[in-house]
Every structure is written in structure tokens, then in C-alpha cells.
GROMACS .gro file of C-alpha atoms in nm:
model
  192
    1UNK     CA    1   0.694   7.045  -2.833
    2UNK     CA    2   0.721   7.177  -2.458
    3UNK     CA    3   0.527   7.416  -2.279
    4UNK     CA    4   0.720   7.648  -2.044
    5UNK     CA    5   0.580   7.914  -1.791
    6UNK     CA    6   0.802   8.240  -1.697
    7UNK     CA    7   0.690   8.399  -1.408
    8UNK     CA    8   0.791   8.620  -1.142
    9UNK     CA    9   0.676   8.927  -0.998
   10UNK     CA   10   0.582   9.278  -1.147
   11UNK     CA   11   0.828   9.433  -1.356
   12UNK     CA   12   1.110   9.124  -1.354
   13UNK     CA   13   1.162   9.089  -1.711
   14UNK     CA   14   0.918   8.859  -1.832
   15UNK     CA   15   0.792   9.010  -2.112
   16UNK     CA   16   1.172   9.107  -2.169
   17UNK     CA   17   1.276   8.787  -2.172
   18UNK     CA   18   0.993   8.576  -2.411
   19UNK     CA   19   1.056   8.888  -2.634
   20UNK     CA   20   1.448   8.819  -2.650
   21UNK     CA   21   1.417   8.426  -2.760
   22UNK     CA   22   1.068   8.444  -2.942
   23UNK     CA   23   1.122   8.286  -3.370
   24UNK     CA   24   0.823   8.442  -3.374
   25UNK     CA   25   0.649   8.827  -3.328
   26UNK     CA   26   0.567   8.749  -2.913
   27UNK     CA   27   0.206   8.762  -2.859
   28UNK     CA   28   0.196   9.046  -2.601
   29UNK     CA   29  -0.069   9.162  -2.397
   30UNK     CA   30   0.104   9.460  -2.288
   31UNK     CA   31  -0.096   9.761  -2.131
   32UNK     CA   32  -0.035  10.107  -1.991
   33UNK     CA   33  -0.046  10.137  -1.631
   34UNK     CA   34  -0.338  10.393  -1.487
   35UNK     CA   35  -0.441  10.610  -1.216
   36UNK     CA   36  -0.641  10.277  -1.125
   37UNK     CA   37  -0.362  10.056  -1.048
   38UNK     CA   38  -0.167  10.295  -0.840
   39UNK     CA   39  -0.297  10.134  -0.538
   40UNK     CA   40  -0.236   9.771  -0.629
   41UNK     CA   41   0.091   9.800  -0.848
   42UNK     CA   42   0.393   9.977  -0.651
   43UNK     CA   43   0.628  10.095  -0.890
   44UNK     CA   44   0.906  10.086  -0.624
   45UNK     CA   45   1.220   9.975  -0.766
   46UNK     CA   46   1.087  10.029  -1.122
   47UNK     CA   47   0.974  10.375  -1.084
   48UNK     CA   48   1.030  10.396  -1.510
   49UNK     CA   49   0.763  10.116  -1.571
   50UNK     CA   50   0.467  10.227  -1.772
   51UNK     CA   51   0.356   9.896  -1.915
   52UNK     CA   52   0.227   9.549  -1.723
   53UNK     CA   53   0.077   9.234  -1.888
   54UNK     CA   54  -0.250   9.196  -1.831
   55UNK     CA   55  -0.300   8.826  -1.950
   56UNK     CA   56   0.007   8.630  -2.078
   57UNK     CA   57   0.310   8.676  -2.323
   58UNK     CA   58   0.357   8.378  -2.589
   59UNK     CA   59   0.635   8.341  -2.824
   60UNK     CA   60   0.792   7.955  -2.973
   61UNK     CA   61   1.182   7.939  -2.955
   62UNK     CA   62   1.307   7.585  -3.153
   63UNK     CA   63   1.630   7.475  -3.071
   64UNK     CA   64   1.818   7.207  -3.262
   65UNK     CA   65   2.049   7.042  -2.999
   66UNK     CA   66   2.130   6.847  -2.811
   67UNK     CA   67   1.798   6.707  -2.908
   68UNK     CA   68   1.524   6.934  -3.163
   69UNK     CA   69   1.280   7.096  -2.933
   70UNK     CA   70   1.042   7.332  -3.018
   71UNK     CA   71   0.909   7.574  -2.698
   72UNK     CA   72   0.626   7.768  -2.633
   73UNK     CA   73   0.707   8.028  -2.373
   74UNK     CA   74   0.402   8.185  -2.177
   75UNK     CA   75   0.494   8.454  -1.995
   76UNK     CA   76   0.275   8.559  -1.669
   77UNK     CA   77   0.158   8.844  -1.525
   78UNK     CA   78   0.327   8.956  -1.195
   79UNK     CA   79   0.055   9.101  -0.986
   80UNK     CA   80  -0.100   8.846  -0.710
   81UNK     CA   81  -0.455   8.943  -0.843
   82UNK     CA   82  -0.370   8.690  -1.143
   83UNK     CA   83  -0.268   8.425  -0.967
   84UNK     CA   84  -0.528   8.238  -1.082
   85UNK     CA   85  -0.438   8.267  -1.433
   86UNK     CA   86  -0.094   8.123  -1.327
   87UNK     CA   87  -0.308   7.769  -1.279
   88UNK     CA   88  -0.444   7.785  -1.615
   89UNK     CA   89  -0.096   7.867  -1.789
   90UNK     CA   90   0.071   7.628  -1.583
   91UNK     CA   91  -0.174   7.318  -1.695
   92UNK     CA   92   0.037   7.098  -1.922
   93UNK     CA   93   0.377   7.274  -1.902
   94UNK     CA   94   0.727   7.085  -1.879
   95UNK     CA   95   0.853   7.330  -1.624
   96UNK     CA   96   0.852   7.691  -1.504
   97UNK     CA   97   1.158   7.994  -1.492
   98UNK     CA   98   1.098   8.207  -1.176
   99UNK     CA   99   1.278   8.504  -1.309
  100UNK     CA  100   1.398   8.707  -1.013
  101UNK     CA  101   1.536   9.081  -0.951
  102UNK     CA  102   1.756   9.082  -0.651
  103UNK     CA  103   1.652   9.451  -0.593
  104UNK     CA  104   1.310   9.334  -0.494
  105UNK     CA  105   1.368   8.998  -0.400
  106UNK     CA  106   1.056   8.947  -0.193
  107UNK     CA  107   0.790   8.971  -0.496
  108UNK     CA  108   0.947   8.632  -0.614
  109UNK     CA  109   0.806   8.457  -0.293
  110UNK     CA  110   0.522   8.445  -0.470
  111UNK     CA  111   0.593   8.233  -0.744
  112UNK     CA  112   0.844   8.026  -0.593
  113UNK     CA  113   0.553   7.918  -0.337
  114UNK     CA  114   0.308   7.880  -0.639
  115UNK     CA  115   0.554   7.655  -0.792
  116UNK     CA  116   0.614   7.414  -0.497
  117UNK     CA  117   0.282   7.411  -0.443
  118UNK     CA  118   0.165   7.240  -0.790
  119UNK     CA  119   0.505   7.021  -0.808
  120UNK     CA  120   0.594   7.194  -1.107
  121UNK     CA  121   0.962   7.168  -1.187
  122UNK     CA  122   1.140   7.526  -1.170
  123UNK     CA  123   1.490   7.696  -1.193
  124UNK     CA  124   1.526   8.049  -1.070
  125UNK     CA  125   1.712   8.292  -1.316
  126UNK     CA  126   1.867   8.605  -1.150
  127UNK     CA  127   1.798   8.886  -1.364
  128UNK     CA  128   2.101   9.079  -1.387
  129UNK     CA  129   1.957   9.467  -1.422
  130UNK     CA  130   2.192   9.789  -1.484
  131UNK     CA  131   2.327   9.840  -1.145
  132UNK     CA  132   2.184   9.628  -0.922
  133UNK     CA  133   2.442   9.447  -0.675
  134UNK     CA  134   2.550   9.060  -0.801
  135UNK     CA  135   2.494   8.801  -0.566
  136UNK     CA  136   2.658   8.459  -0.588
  137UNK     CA  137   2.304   8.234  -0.696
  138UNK     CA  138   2.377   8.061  -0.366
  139UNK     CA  139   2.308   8.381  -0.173
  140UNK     CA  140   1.992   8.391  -0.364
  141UNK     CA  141   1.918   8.032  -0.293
  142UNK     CA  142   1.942   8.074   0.080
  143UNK     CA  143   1.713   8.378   0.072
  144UNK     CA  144   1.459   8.260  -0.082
  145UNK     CA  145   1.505   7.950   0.041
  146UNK     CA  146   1.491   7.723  -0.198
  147UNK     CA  147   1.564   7.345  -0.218
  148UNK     CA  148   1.939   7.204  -0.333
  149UNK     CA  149   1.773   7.046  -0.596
  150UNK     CA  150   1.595   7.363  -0.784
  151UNK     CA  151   1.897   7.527  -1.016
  152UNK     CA  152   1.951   7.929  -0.932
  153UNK     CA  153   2.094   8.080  -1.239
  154UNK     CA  154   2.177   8.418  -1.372
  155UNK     CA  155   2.072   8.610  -1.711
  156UNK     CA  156   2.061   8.924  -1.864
  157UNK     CA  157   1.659   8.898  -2.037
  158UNK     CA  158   1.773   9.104  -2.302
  159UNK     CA  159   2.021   8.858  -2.402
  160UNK     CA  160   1.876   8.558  -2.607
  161UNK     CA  161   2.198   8.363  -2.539
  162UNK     CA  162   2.123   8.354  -2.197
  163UNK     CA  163   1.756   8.325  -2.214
  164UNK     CA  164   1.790   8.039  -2.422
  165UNK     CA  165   2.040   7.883  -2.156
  166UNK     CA  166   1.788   7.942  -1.878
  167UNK     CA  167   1.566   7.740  -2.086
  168UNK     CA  168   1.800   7.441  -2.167
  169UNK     CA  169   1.877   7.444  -1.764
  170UNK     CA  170   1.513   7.407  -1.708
  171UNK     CA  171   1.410   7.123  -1.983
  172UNK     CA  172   1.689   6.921  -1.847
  173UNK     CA  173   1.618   6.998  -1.464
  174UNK     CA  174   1.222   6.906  -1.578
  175UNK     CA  175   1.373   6.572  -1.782
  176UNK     CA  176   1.557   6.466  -1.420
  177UNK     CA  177   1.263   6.561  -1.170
  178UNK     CA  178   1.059   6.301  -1.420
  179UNK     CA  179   1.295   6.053  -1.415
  180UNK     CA  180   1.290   6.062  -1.048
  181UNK     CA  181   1.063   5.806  -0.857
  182UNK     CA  182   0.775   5.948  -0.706
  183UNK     CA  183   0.785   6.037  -0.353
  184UNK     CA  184   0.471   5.885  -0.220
  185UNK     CA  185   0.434   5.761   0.202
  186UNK     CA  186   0.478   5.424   0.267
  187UNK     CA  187   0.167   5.237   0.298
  188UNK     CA  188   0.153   5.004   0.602
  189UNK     CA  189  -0.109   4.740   0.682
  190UNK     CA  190  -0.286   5.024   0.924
  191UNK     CA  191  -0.349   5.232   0.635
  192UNK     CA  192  -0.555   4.970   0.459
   0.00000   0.00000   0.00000
């Protein structure tokens, strides 16, 4: 059993996307956006939202090769004000999907930061929406400026196919960043 984190920023597909792959009815925590959030939550780009999670999605995808895993997906909310939440979510997990829309590419800064900052292992996956322009994932590697070493995919959420594919990319990016020897300085005889 593996724990995975999606995140991203409001209105990416999250939700979308543990909803696509989820065995199981998703645990949602869906609610209607108000008059109160209208000054916290732009709706630019995504004008025909009307819902945002307020806690976390959960939903359990097994999948029988190349080796039987069984995954529990959390998806986060996007606003900043839950960042700390993202912490809590993120404690124990194999890995993390940054899912990203290119149409508002800077409200994935966010988590891509959060990510680096914990040393979780992460792959980006390009949301492909109606419409939006397709960039090559290395254009969206140098904007966002990621590391060589963090795979930038691309998806349709809606589509458990490649949902489930984002997923396998990221268990076996999470299985090599373990394998790896830790980076840690060089200890001299002035450190002792």
C-alpha cells in the first residue's frame, strides 16, 4: 500500500482526477463557492467553477502490474490558505503529482516549491483542458523550472488511462529517488 498526494492549484483537476481512477466512491469534500471567497479565490481562467475542496479528496486505485500495488490518492485543496494541510497529507506518502493547467501556470509555483521543500518525490502532469494551447512538457519544465530529474507529463484527468499512467510514472520516479544515495555535505575534520 502507497500513499500518494495530488496537488496543484485551484481548479486544476484534482478532484477530477482521484474521481477518474478511484475502485472506490472518492471521499469528496466538495463545497460551493460563496460571496465569502470571492476575495481569496479568483475564478480567472475557470470562470464556470462553482465547487472547491475544502479538506482533501481520497479514493484507493489497485493495480496488478508490473508489481500489485494498492494506492490511496489524497487529493489537496488548491488555495494557499491550506497549505498547512498539505504537511499533514503529505506525512507518510511515496510521492506527490503536481497537476498543472498551462492556462494558469503560475498557481502551480506553489506546490512545486512545497514539494522541493519537504524532499518529497514529484512528477508534474500537464492537464490537457478543452482548448488550451499544448506545450511540449519541456516548455513546461523550463517555466516552471524544474529539475532534469522530476518527470513532466501530460493527461487528460478525466481519463483513468492516463491518470493511472501519471501514477505508475510517479511510484517508479519515487522507487529511483529512494534508491538514490543520500545527498548529505561532506564532513571534514573542522566540522567535528
Amino acid at each position: 500500500m502507497l500513499k500518494v498526494v495530488i496537488a496543484g492549484g485551484f481548479g486544476v483537476g484534482k478532484t477530477t482526477a482521484v474521481g477518474a481512477v478511484s475502485e472506490i466512491t472518492p471521499l469528496s469534500t466538495e463545497e460551493y463557492l460563496t460571496e465569502a471567497s470571492a476575495d481569496v479565490d479568483s475564478l480567472e481562467g475557470v470562470e464556470a467553477k462553482q465547487t472547491t475542496t475544502v479538506a482533501f479528496d481520497f479514493g484507493r486505485l489497485s493495480l496488478p502490474e508490473p508489481v500489485p500495488l494498492e494506492l490511496f490518492l489524497f487529493g489537496t485543496p488548491g488555495q494557499d490558505r491550506f497549505g498547512d494541510l498539505w504537511y499533514d497529507l503529505s506525512r507518510g506518502a511515496v510521492g506527490a503529482v503536481v497537476l498543472v493547467d498551462t492556462r494558469r501556470l503560475a498557481s502551480s509555483f506553489t506546490a512545486v516549491s512545497f514539494f522541493e521543500d519537504i524532499r518529497l518525490p514529484f512528477v508534474v502532469a500537464v492537464n490537457h483542458f478543452d482548448g488550451a494551447h499544448r506545450y511540449h512538457p519541456e516548455q513546461v519544465r523550463t517555466a516552471l523550472q524544474l529539475h532534469v530529474s522530476v518527470p513532466v507529463v501530460t493527461c487528460d484527468a478525466r481519463n483513468p488511462r492516463h491518470v493511472a499512467g501519471v501514477l505508475l510514472t510517479l511510484v517508479g520516479h519515487a522507487v529511483n529517488a529512494q534508491a538514490e544515495p543520500a545527498r548529505l555535505p561532506s564532513a571534514t575534520l573542522q566540522d567535528a
